[in-house]
CSV table of C-alpha atoms in Angstrom, one decimal:
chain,number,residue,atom,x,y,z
A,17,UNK,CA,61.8,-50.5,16.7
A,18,UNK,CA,60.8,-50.2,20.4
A,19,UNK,CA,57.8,-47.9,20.6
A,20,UNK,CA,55.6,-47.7,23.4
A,21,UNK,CA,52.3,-46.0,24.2
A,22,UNK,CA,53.2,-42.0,24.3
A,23,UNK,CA,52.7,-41.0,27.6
A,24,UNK,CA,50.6,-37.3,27.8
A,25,UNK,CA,48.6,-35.5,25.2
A,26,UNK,CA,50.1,-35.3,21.4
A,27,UNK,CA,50.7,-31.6,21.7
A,28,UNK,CA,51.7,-28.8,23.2
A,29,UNK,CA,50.5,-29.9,26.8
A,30,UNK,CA,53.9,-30.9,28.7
A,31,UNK,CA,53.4,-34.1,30.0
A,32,UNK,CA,52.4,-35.3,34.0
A,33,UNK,CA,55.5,-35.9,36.0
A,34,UNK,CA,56.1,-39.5,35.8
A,35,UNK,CA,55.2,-41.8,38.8
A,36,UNK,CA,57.9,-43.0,41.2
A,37,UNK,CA,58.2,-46.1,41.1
A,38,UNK,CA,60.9,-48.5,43.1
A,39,UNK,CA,64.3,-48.6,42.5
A,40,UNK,CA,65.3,-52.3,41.4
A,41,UNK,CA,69.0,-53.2,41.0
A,42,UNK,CA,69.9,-54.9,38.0
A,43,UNK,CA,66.3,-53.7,36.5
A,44,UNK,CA,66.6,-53.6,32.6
A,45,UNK,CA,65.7,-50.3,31.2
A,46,UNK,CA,62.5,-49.1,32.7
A,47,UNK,CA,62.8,-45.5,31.5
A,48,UNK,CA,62.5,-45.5,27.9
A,49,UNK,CA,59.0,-43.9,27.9
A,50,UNK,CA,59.9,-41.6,30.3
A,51,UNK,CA,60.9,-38.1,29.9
A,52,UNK,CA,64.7,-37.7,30.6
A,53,UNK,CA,65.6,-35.2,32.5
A,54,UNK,CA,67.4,-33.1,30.0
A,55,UNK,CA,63.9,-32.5,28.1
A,56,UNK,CA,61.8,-32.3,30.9
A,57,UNK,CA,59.7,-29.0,30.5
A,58,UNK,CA,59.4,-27.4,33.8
A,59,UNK,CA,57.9,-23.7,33.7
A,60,UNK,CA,59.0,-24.4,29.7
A,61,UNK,CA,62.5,-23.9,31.2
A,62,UNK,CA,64.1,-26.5,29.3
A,63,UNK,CA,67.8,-25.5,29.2
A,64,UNK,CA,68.1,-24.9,32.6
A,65,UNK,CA,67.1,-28.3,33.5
A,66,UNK,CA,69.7,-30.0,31.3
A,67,UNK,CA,72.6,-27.4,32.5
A,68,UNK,CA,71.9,-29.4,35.9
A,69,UNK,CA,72.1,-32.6,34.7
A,70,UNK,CA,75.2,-31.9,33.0
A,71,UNK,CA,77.2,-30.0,35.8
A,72,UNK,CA,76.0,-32.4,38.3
A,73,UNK,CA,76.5,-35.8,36.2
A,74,UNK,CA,80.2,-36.2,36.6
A,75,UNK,CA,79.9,-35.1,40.5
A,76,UNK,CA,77.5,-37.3,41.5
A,77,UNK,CA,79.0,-40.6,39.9
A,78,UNK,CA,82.2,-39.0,42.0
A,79,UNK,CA,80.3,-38.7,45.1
A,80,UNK,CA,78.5,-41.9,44.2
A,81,UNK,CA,82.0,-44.3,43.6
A,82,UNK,CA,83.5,-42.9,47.1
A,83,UNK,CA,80.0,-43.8,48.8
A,84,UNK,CA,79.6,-47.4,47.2
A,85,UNK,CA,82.9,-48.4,45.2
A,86,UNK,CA,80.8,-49.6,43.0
A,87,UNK,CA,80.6,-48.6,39.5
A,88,UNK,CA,77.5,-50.7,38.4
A,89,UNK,CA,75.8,-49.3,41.4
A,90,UNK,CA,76.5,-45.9,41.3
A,91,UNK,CA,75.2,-45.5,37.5
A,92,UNK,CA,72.1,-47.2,38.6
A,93,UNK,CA,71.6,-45.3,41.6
A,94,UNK,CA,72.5,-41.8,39.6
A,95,UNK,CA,70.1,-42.5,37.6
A,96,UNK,CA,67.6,-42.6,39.5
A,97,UNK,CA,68.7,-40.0,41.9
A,98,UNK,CA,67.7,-37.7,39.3
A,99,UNK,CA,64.6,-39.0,38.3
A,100,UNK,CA,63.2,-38.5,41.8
A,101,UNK,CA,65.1,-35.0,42.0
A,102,UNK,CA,62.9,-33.9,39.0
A,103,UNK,CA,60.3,-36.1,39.6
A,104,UNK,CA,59.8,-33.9,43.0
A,105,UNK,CA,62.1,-31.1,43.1
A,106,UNK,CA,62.4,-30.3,39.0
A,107,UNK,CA,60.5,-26.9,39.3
A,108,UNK,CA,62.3,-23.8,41.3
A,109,UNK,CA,65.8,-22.9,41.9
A,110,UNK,CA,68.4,-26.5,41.9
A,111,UNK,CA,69.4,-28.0,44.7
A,112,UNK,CA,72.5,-29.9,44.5
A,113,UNK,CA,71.9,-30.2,48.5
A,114,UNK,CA,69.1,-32.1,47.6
A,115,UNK,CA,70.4,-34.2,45.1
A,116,UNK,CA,73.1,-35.7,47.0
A,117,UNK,CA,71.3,-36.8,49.4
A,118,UNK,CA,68.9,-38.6,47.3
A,119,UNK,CA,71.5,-40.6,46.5
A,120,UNK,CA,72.3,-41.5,49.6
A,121,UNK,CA,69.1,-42.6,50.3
A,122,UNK,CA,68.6,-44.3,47.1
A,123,UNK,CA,72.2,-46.1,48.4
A,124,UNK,CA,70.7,-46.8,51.7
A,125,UNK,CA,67.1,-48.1,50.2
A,126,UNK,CA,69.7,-50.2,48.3
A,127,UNK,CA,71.5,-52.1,51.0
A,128,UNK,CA,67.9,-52.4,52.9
A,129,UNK,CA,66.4,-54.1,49.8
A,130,UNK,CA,69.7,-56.0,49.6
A,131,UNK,CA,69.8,-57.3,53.0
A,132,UNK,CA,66.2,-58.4,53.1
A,133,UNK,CA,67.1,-60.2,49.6
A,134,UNK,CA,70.3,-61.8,51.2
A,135,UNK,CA,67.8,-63.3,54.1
A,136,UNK,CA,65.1,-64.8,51.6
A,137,UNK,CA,67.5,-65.8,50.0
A,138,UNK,CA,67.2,-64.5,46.5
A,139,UNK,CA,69.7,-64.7,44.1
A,140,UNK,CA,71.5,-61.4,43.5
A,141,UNK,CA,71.1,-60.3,39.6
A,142,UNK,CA,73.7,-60.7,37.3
A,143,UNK,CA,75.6,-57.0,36.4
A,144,UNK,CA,78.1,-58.5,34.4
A,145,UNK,CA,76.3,-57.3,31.2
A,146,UNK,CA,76.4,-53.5,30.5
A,147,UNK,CA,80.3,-53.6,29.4
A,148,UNK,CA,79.7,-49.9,27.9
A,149,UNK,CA,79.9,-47.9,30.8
A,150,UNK,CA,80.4,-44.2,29.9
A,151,UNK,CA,82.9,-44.2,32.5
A,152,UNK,CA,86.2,-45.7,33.8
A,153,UNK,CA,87.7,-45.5,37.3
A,154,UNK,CA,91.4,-44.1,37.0
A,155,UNK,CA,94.3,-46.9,37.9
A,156,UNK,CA,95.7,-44.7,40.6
A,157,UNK,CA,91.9,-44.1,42.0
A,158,UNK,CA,91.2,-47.5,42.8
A,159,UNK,CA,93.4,-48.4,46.0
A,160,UNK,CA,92.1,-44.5,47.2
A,161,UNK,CA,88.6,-46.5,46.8
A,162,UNK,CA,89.6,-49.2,48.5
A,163,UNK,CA,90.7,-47.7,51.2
A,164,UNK,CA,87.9,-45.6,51.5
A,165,UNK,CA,85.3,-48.6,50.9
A,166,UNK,CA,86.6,-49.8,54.5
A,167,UNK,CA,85.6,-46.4,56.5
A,168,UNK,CA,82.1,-46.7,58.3
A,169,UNK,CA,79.5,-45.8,56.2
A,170,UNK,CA,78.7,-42.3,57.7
A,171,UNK,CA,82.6,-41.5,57.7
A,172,UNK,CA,82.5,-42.2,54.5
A,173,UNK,CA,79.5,-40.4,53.0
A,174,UNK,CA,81.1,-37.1,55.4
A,175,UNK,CA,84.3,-37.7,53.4
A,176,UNK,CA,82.6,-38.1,49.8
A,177,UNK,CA,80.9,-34.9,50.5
A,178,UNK,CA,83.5,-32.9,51.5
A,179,UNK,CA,85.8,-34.3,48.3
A,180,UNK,CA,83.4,-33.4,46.0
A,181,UNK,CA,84.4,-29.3,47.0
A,182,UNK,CA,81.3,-27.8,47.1
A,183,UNK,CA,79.6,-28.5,50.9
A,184,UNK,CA,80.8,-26.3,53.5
A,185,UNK,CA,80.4,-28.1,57.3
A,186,UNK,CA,77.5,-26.5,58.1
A,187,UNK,CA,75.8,-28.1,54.5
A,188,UNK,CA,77.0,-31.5,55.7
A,189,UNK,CA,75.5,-31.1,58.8
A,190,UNK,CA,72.3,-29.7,57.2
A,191,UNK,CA,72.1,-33.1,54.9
A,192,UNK,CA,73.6,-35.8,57.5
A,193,UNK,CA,72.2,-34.9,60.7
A,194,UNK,CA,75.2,-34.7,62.6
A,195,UNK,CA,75.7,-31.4,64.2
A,196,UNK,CA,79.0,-29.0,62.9
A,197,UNK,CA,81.4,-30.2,65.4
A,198,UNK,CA,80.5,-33.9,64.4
A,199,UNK,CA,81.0,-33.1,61.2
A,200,UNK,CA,84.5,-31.4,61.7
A,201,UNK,CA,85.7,-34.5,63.7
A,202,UNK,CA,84.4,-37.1,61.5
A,203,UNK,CA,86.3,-35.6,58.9
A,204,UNK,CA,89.4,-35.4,60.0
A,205,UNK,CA,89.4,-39.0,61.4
A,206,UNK,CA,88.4,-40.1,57.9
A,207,UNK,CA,91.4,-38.6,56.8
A,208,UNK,CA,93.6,-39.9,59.3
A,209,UNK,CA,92.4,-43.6,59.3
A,210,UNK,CA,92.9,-43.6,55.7
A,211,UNK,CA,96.3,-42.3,55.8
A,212,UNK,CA,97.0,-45.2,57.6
A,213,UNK,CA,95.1,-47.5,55.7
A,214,UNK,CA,97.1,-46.5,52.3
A,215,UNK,CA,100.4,-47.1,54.4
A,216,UNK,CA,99.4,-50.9,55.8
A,217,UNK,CA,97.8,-51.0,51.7
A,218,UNK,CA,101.5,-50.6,50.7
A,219,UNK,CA,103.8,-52.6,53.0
B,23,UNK,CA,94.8,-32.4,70.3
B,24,UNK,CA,93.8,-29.5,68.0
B,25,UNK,CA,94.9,-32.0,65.0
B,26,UNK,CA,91.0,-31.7,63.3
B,27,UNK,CA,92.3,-27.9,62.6
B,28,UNK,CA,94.6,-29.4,59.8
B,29,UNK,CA,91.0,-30.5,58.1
B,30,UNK,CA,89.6,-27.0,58.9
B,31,UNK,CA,92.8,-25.5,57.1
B,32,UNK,CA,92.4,-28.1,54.2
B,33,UNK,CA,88.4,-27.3,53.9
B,34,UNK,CA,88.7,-23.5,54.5
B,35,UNK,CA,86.4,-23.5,57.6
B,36,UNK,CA,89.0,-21.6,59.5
B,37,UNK,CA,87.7,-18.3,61.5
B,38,UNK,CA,90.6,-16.2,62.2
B,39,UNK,CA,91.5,-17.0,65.6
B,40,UNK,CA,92.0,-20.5,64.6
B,41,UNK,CA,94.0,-19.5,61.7
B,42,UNK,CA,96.0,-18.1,64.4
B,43,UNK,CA,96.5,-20.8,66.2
B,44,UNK,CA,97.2,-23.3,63.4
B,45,UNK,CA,99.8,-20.7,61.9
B,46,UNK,CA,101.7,-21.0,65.9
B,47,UNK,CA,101.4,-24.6,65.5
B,48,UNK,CA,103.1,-25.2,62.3
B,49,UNK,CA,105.6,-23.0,63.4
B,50,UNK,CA,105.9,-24.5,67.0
B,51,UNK,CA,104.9,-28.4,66.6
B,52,UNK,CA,106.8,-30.4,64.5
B,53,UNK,CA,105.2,-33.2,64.5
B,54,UNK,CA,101.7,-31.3,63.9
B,55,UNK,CA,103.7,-29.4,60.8
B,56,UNK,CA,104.8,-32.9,59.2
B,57,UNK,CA,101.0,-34.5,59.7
B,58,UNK,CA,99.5,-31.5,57.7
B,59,UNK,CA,101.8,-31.4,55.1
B,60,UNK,CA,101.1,-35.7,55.0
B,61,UNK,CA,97.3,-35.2,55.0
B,62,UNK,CA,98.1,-31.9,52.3
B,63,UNK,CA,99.6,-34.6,50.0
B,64,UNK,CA,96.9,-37.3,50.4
B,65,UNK,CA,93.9,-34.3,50.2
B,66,UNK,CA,95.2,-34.0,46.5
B,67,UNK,CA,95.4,-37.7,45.9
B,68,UNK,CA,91.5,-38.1,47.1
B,69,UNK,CA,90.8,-34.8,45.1
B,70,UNK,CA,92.2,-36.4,41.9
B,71,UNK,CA,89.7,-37.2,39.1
B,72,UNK,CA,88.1,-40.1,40.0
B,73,UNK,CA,86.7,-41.2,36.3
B,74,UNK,CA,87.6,-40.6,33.0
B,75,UNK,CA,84.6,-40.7,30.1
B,76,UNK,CA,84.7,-44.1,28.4
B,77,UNK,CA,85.0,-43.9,24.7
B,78,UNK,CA,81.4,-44.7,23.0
B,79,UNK,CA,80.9,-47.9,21.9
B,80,UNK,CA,81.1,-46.4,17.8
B,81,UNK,CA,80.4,-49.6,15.3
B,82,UNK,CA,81.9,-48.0,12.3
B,83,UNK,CA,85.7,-48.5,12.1
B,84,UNK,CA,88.8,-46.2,13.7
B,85,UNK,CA,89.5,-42.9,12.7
B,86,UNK,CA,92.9,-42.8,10.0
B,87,UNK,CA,95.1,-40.2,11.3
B,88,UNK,CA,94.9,-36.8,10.4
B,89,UNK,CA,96.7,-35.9,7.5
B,90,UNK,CA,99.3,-33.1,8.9
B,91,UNK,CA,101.9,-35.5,10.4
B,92,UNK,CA,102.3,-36.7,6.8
B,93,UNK,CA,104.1,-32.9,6.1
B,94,UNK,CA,106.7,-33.7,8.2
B,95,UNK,CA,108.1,-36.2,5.1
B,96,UNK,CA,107.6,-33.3,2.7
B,97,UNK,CA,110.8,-31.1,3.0
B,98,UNK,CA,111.1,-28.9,0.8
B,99,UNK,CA,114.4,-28.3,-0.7
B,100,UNK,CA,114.4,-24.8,-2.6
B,101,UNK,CA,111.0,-23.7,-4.6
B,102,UNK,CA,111.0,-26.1,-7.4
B,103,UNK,CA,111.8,-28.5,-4.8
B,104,UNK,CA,108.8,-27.5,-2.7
B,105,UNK,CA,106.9,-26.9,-5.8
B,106,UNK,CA,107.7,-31.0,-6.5
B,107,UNK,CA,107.0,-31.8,-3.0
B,108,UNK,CA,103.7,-30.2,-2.8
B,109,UNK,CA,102.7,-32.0,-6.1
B,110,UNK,CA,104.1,-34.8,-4.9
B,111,UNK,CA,101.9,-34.9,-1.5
B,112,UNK,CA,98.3,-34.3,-3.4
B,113,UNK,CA,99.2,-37.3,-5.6
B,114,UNK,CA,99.7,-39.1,-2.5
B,115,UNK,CA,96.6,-37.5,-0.8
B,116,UNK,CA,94.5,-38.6,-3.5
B,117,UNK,CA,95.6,-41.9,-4.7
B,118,UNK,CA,95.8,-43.2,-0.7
B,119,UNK,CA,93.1,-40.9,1.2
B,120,UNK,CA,89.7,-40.2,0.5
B,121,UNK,CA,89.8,-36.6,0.5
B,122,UNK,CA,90.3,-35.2,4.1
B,123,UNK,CA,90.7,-31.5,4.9
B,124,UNK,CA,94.1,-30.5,5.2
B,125,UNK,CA,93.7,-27.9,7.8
B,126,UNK,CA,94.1,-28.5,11.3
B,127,UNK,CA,91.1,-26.5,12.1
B,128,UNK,CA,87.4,-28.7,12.1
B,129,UNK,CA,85.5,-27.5,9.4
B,130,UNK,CA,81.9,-26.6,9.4
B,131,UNK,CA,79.2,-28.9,7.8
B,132,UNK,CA,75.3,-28.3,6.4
B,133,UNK,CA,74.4,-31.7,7.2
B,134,UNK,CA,70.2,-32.5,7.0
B,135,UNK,CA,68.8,-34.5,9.3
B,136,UNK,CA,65.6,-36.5,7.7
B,137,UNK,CA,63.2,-39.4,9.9
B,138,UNK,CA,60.5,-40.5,9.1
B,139,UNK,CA,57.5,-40.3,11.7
B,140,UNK,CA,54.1,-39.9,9.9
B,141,UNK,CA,52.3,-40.5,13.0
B,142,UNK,CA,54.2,-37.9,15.2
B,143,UNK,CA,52.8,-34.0,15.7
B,144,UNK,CA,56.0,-32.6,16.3
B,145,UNK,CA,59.6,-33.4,16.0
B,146,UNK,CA,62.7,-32.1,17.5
B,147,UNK,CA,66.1,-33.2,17.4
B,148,UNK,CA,68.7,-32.7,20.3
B,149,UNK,CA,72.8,-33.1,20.4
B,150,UNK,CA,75.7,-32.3,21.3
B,151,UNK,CA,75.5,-29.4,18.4
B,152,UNK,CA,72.9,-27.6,19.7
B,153,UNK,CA,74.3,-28.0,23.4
B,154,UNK,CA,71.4,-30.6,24.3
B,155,UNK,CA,68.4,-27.6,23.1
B,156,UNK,CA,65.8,-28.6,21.1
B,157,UNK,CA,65.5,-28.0,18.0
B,158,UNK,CA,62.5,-28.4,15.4
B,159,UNK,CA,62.1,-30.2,12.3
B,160,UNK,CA,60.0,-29.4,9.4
B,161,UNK,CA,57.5,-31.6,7.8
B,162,UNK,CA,58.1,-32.4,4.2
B,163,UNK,CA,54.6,-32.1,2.9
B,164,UNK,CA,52.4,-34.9,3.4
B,165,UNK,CA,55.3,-37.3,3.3
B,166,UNK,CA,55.4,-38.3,6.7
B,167,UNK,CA,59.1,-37.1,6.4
B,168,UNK,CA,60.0,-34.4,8.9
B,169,UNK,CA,63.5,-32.5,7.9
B,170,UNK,CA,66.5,-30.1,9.4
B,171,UNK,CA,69.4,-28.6,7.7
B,172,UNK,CA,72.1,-27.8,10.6
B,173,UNK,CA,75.5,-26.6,10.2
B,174,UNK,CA,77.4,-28.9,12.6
B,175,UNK,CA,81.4,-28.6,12.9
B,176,UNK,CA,83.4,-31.3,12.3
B,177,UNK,CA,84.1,-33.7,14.5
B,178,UNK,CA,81.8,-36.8,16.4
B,179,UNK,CA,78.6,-35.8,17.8
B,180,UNK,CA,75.7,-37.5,19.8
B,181,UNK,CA,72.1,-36.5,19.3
B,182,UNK,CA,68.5,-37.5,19.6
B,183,UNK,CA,65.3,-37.0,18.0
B,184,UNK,CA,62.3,-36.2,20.0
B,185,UNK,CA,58.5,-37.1,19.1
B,186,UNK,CA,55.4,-35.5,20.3
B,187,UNK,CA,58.5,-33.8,23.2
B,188,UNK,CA,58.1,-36.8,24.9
B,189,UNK,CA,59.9,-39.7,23.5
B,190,UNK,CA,64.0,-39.4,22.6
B,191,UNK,CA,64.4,-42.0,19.8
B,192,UNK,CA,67.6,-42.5,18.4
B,193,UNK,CA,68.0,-42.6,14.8
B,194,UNK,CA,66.9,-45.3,13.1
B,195,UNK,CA,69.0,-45.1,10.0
B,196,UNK,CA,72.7,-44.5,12.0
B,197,UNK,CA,74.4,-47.4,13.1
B,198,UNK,CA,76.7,-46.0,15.7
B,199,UNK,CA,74.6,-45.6,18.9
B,200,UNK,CA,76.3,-44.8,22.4
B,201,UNK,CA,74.2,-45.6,25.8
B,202,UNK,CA,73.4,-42.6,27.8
B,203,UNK,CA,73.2,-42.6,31.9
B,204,UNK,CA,69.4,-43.4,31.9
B,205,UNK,CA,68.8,-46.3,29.9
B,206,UNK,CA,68.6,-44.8,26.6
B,207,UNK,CA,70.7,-44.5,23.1
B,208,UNK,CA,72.1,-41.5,21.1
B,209,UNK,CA,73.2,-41.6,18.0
B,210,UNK,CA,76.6,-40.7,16.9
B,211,UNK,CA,77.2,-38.6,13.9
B,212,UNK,CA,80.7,-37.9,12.4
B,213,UNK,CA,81.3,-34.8,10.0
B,214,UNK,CA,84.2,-33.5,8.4
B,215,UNK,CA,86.9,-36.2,9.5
């Protein structure tokens, strides 16, 4: 029976936020003390926090397997998307604007930390453990993800946005940086490039 | 080429002139007509569900079917005849299955829920039966048990207990655990089935 220190007082008081602390690929499970974000008490509004976690869950690891291709990956980086989401944002109105773009910068903090391990040459942790994923890719997804894993990475994260349904342009722009018309271009190329990317797939 | 208005049409971010203009176009350029309906086809290819849920990892064994397929073999022929089936089918139920509802419809269970945490000031439990809110458990006297009674329909469920509202715990006591998305473990519970 795995039972750590309890973090907080015993009662009542809801406990401190917990600390960030650096995403590490392949980490084994570092949040068991910690409060997951479906009980987190924030202005004792319990069920609200949950509702987000749930709606959001499925969307995210979407958004997250168009971004990366990488199932392993986007668990681990969904995860703790929304661990610093509540860990900063938790109290107030949601933000799904907010949370997707966490994710893309936990992705990016990912390939930084990953490049810097490629060039000390560190050896990349085994992920072949973890069988039980909660999810599986569809068989008729995986040449879309292909295709879509050979985009440029800001193409890419402009297309995974705009998939997921919910972003208008002017929301894209707000959480990339690239201004409307950029957006609207971008876009459509994506499309385009990967209509011909599924037709070379198949000859 | 105005070609980035078929993603404006596909994304809705038309204003009305350019929904004017795309409308000409279709109408006017071929070409422009067959590469909207193309990237029309692939938009609900990209838009299909990406994932399906995984089935939790469950140690105890696989579900037996349900029992109304078995009715199918039961055709009654007249009433003594259906009489004589439906005799016939509770000797079979009985003899072969443990006793399983017959009725399509998941049936509603008081199940209790009992841990025992002497050391913990409060206890809550959390599932898929009480939509992920927490709940409280009782403390049996001085026992160090803590208690619920919940009626849970039938079916599988996932749940957690909660100490001090800070710490989920899975239960101890029930083999079948699932992982959850951050590194934790539910318990699985199965009623009524």
């Amino acid at each position: 029976m795995n039972r750590g220190p309890l973090p907080g007082g015993p009662s009542g008081a809801p406990s401190p936020v917990p600390e960030e602390t650096t995403f590490q690929l392949g980490a084994e499970k570092r949040y068991k003390s910690v409060t997951f974000p479906r009980f987190i008490r924030y202005n004792g509004n319990m069920g609200r926090s949950g509702e987000f976690y749930r709606e959001y869950r499925d969307r995210i690891f979407s958004y997250l397997m168009r971004l990366t291709g990488d199932h392993y990956l986007s668990g681990d980086i969904m995860q703790e998307s929304f661990t610093r989401y509540y860990a900063r944002y938790g109290k107030g109105e949601k933000n799904p604007k907010i949370l997707y773009t966490i994710a893309r910068n936990v992705f990016i903090d990912h390939l930084r930390k990953r490049k810097m391990e490629e060039e000390v040459g560190e050896d990349t942790p085994d992920r072949s453990e973890d069988a039980e994923r909660r999810y599986i890719v569809k068989e008729e997804y995986q040449n879309v993800l292909k295709a879509i894993q050979k985009l440029n990475k800001d193409d890419r994260n402009i297309l995974a946005l705009v998939l997921d349904g919910e972003f208008s342009y002017r929301d894209i722009s707000d959480m990339t940086g690239f201004s409307e018309t950029n957006v609207k271009v971008r876009v459509h190329r994506a499309r385009v490039t990967l209509k011909k990317l599924m037709m070379e797939g198949d000859a | 080429m105005k070609d980035y208005l078929i993603s404006m049409f596909i994304d809705d971010e038309m204003d009305l002139d350019e929904k004017m203009e795309f409308v000409r176009l279709i109408d006017e350029d071929g070409p422009f007509k067959d590469e909207a309906v193309g990237l029309l086809s692939q938009e609900k290819l990209l838009r299909s569900d990406l994932v399906e849920e995984a089935p939790a990892f469950v140690h105890e064994g696989s579900r037996r079917p349900l029992l109304p397929r078995w009715r199918k073999f039961f055709l009654p022929a007249g009433v003594l005849g259906s009489a004589l089936a439906a005799a016939l089918l509770v000797v079979v139920l009985f003899s072969v299955f443990t006793p399983l509802s017959v009725t399509e419809r998941p049936p509603v269970v008081s199940h209790r829920f009992v841990i025992y945490e002497p050391d913990a000031s409060t206890v809550e439990i959390a599932g898929s039966f009480t939509d992920w809110k927490t709940l409280p458990l009782k403390q049996v006297a001085e026992s160090g048990y803590w208690e619920v009674t919940l009626d849970v329909s039938g079916g599988e469920h996932r749940f957690v207990y909660i100490l001090d509202g800070e710490r989920e715990y899975a239960d101890p006591t029930v083999l079948a655990r699932e992982r959850d998305d951050f590194g934790g473990e539910n318990s699985i519970l199965r009623v009524g089935v």
